[in-house]
mmCIF file of C-alpha atoms in Angstrom:
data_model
loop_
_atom_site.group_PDB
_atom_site.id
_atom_site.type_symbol
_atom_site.label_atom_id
_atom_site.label_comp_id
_atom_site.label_asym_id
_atom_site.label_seq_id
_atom_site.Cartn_x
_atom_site.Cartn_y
_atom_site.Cartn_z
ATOM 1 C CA UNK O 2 -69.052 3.821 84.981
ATOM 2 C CA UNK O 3 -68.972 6.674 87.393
ATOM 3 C CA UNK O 4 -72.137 9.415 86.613
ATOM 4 C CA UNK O 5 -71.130 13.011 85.237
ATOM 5 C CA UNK O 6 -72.097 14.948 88.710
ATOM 6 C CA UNK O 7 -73.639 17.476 86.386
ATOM 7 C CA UNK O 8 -76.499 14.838 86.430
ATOM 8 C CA UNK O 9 -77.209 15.084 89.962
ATOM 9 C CA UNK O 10 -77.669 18.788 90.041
ATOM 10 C CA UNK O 11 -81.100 18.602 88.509
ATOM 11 C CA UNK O 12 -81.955 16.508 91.302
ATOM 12 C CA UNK O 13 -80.513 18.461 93.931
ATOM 13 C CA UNK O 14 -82.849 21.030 92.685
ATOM 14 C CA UNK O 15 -85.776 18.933 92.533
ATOM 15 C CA UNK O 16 -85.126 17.821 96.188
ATOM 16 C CA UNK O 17 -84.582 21.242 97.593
ATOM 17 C CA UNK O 18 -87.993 22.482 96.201
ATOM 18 C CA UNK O 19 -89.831 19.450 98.005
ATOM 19 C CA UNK O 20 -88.074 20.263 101.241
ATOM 20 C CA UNK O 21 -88.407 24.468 101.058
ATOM 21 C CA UNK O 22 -91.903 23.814 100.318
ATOM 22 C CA UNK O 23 -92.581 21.134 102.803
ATOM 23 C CA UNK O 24 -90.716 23.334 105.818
ATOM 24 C CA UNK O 25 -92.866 26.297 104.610
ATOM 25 C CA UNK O 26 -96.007 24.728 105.197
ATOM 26 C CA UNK O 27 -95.156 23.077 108.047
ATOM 27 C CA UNK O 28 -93.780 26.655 109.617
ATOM 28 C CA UNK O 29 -97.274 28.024 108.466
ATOM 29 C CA UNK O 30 -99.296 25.445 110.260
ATOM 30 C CA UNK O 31 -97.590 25.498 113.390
ATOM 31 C CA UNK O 32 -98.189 29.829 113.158
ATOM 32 C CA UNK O 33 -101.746 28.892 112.304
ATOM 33 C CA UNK O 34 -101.881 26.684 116.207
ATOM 34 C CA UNK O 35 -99.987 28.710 117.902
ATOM 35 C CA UNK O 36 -97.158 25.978 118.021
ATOM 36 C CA UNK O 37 -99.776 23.564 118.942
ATOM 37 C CA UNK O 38 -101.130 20.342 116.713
ATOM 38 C CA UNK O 39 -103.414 21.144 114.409
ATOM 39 C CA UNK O 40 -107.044 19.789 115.618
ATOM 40 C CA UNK O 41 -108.668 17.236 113.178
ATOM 41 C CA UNK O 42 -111.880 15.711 112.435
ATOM 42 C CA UNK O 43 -113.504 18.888 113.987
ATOM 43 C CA UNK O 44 -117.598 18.738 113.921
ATOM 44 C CA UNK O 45 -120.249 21.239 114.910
ATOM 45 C CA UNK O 46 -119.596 21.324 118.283
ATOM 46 C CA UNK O 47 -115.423 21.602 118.207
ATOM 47 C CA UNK O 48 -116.536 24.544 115.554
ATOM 48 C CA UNK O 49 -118.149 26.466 118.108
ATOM 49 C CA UNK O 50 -116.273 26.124 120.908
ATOM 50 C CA UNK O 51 -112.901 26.882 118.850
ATOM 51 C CA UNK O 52 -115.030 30.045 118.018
ATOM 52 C CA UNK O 53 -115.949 30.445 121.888
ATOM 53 C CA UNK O 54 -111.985 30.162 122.301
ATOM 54 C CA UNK O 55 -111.683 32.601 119.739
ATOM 55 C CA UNK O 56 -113.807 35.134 121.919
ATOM 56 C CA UNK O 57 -112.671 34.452 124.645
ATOM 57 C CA UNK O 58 -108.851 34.522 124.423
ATOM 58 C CA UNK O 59 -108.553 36.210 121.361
ATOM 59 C CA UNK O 60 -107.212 33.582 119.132
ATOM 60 C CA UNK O 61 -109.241 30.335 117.727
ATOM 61 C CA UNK O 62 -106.321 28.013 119.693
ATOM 62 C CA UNK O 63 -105.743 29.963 122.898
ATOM 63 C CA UNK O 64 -106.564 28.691 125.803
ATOM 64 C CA UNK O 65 -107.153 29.876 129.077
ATOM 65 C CA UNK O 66 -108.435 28.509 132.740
ATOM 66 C CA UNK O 67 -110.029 31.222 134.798
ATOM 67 C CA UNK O 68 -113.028 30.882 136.176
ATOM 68 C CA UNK O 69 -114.383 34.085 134.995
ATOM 69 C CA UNK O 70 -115.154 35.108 131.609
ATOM 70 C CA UNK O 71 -113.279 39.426 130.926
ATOM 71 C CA UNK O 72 -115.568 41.918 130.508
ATOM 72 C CA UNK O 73 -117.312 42.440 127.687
ATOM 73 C CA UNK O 74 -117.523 38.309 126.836
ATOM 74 C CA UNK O 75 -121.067 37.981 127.601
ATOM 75 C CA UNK O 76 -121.997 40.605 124.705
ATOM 76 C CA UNK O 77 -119.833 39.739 122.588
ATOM 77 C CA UNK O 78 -121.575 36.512 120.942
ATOM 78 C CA UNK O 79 -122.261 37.544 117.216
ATOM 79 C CA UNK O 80 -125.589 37.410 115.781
ATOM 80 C CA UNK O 81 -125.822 35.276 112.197
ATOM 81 C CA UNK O 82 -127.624 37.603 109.872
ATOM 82 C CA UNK O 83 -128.625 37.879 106.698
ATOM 83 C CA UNK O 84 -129.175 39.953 103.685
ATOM 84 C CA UNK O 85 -132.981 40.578 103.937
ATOM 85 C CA UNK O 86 -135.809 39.188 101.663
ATOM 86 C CA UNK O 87 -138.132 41.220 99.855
ATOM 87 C CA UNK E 1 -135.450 32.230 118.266
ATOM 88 C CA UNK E 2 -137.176 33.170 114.724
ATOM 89 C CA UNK E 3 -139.412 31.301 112.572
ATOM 90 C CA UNK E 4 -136.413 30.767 110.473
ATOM 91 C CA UNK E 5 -133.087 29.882 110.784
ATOM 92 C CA UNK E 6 -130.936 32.679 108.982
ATOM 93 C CA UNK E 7 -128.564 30.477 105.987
ATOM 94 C CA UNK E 8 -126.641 32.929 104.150
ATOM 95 C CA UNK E 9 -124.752 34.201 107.082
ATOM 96 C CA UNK E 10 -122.596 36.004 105.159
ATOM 97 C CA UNK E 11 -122.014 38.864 107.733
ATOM 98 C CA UNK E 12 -122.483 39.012 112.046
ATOM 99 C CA UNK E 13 -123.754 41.246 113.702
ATOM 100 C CA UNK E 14 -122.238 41.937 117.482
ATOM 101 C CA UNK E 15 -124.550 43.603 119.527
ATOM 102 C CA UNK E 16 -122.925 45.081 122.767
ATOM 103 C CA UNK E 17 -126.389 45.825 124.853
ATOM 104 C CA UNK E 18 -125.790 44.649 128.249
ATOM 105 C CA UNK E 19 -128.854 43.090 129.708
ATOM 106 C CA UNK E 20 -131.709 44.657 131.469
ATOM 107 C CA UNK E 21 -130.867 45.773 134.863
ATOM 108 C CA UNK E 22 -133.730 43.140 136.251
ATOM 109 C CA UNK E 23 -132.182 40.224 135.023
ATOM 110 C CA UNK E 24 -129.547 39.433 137.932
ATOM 111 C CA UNK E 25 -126.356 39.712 136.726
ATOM 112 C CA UNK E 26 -124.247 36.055 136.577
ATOM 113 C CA UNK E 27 -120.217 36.090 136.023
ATOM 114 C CA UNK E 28 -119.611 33.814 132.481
ATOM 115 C CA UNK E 29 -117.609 30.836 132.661
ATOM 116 C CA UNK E 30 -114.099 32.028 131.549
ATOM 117 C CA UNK E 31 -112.429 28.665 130.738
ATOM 118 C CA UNK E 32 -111.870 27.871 127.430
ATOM 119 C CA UNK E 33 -112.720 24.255 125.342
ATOM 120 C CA UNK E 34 -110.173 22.463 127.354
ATOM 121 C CA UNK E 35 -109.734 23.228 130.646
ATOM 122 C CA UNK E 36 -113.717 22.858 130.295
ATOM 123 C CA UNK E 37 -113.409 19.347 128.991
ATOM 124 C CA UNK E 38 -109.981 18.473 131.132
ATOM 125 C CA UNK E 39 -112.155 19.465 134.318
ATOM 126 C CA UNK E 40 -115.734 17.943 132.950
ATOM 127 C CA UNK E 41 -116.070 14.708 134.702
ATOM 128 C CA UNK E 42 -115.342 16.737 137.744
ATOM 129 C CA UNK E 43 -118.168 19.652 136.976
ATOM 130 C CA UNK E 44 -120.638 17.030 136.349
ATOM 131 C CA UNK E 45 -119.781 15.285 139.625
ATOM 132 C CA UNK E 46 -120.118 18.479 141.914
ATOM 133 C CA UNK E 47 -123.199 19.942 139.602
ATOM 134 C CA UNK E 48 -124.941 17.042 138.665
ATOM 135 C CA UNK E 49 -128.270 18.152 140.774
ATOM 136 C CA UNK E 50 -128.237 21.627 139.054
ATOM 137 C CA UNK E 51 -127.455 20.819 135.844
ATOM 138 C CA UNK E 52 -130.216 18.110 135.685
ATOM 139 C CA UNK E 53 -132.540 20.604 137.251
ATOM 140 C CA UNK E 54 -131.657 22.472 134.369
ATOM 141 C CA UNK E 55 -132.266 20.459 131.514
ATOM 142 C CA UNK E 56 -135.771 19.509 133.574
ATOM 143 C CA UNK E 57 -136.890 23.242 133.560
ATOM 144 C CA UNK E 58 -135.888 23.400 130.124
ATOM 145 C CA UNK E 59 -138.028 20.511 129.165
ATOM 146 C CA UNK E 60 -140.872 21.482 130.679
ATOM 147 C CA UNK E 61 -140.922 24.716 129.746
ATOM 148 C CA UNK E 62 -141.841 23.855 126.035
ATOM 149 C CA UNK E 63 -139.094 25.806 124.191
ATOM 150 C CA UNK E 64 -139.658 29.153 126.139
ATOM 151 C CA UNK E 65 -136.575 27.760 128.498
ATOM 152 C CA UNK E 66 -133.769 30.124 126.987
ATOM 153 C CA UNK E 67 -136.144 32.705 129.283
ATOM 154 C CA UNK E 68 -137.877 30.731 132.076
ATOM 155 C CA UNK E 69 -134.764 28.784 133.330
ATOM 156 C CA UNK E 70 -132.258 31.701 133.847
ATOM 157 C CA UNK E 71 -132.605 31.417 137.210
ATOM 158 C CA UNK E 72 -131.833 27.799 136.998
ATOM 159 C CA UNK E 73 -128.915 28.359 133.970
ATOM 160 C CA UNK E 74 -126.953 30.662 136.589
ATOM 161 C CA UNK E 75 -126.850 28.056 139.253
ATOM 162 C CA UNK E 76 -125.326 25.840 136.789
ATOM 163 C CA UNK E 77 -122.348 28.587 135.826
ATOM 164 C CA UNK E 78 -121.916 29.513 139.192
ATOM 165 C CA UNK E 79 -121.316 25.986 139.783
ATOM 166 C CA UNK E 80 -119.135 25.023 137.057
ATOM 167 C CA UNK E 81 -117.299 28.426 137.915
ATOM 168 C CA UNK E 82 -116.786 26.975 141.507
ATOM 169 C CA UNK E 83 -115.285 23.915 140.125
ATOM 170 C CA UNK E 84 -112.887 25.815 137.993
ATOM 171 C CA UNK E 85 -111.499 27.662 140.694
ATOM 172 C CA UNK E 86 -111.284 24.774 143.373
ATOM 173 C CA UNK E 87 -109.558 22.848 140.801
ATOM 174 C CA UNK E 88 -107.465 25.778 139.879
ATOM 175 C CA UNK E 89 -106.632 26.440 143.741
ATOM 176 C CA UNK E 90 -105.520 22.843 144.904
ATOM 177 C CA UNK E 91 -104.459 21.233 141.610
ATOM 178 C CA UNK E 92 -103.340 23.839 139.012
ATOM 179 C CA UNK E 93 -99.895 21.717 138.286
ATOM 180 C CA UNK E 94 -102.186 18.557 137.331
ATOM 181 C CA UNK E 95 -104.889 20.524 135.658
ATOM 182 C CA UNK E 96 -102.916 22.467 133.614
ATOM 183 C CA UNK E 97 -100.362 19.202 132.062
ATOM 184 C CA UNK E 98 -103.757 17.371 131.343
ATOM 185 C CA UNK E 99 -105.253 20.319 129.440
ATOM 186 C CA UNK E 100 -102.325 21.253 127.668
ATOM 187 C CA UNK E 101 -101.839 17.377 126.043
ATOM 188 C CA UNK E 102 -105.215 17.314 125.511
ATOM 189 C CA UNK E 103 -104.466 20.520 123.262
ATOM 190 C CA UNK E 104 -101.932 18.955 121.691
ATOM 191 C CA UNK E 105 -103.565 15.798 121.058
ATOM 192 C CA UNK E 106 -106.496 17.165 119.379
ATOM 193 C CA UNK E 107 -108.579 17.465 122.122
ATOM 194 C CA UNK E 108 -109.242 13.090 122.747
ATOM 195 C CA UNK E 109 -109.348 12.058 126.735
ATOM 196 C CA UNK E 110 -107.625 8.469 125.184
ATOM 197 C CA UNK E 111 -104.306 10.217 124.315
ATOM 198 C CA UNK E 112 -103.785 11.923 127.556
ATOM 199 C CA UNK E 113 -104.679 8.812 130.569
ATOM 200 C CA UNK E 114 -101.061 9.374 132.101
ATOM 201 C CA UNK E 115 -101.826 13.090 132.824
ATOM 202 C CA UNK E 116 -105.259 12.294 133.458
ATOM 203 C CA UNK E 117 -104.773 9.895 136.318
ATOM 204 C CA UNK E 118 -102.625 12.363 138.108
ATOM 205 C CA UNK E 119 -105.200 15.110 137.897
ATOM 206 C CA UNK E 120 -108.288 12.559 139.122
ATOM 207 C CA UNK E 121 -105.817 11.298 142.050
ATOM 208 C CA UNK E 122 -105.177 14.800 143.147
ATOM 209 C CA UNK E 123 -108.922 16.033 142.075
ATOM 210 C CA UNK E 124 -110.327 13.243 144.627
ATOM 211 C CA UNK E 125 -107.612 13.873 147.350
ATOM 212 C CA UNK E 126 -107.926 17.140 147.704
ATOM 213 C CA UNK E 127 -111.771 17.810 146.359
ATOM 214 C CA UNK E 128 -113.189 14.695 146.942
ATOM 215 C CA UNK E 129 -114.727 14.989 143.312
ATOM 216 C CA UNK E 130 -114.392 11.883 141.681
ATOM 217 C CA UNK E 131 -114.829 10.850 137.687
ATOM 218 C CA UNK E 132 -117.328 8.348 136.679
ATOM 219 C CA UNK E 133 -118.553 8.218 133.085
ATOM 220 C CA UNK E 134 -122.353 8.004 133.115
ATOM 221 C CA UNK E 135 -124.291 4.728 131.580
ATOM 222 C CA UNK E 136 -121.015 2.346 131.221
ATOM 223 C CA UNK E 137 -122.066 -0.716 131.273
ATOM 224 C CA UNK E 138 -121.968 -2.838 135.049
ATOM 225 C CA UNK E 139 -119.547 -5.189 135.806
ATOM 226 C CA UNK E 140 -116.408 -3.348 133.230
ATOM 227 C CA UNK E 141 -113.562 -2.119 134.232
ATOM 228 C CA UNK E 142 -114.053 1.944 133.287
ATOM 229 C CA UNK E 143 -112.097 3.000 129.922
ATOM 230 C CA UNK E 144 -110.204 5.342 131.893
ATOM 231 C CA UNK E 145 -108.611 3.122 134.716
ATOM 232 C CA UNK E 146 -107.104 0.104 132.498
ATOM 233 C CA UNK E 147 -103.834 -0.733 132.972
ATOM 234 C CA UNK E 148 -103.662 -1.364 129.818
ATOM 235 C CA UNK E 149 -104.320 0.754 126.303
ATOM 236 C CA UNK E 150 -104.899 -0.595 123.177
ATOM 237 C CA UNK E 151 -104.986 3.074 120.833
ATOM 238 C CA UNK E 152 -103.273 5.058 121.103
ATOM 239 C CA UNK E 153 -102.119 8.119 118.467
ATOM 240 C CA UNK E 154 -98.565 9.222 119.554
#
């Protein structure tokens, strides 16, 4: 009892989505690194130095090993603000 | 700092004043999270004396230390700047594998030991700066010079 291969085509379809979707994502995260694992489990600390990164090299994954900081890094640490209170 | 913490930090605010003229002017570290953690062991053996000077002034000076220790914080990033460089002069082959897999590996000393043992041997040879983790217990083999590894995550 052979199956109709109009049967599988549903499938196919089903399959293809899975896989287009799964590629996409994993395309996006590797953009997102900068074709570098993804970091995990990050806490307070990771937080702020991936944002130190981020000021430094200009991206939140670059990386970079001089010994000096470019001009301009040691004024450009943001202030948190708020909205004021009345 | 102010009495209170700002919460809803819904916007920054990036202000480019460069310091007063008679605060002396220090270069900033330029090594990013990890080169800085690749080369730590190896900061905190060459700094060890400033950087606990440091954290002394900063103690004592009941939280007014963010001012009173500058003089002390700049001896501690000229130092760790120092490091950088020797390490990026002598071993930059080494230094650069182990910070790159520990980039890729999310950043954990355990996944990288093969790199890491190359860049201590040459770090030693060359700088004679060698790594020993602080408060292990006595009498145990250090984590980072087993032969053998029990976790590892690819």
């Amino acid at each position: 009892m052979g199956v109709p291969f109009e049967a599988l085509i549903p499938y196919g379809i089903m399959l293809g989505m899975f896989a287009f979707s799964a590629a996409s994502v994993s395309k996006l995260r590797e953009i997102q690194n900068g074709g570098k694992r993804a970091r995990r489990g990050i806490d307070a600390w990771d937080q702020q130095m991936l944002e130190r990164d981020r000021r430094l090299t200009g991206f939140v994954r670059g990386q970079t090993d001089r010994p000096e900081a470019p001009p301009g890094f040691e004024v450009n640490n943001p202030w948190r603000v708020e909205k004021r209170f009345y | 700092m102010s009495a209170r913490q700002p919460r809803f930090t819904s916007q920054v605010l990036i202000d480019t004043t460069p310091l007063p003229d008679d605060i002396p002017k220090v270069q900033e570290l330029g090594a990013s999270s990890a080169p800085l953690l690749s080369a730590s062991f190896f900061i905190g053996a060459r700094c060890k004396a400033y950087n606990d000077d440091y954290m002394m002034c900063k103690t004592e000076a009941n939280g007014r230390g963010e001012f009173e220790c500058m003089k002390e914080g700049r001896k501690v990033t000229r130092c760790a700047a120092s490091v950088i460089r020797d390490i990026n002069e002598h071993c930059l082959a080494e230094f650069r594998s182990h910070w790159q897999c520990l980039e890729n590996h999310n950043q954990q000393l355990w996944n990288c030991r093969p790199a890491e043992r190359q860049l201590n041997k040459c770090v030693f040879d060359k700088l004679k700066l060698e790594k020993v983790i602080p408060d292990t217990p006595k009498g145990e083999e250090p984590v980072h010079l087993r032969k053998r590894q029990i976790f590892q995550s690819s």
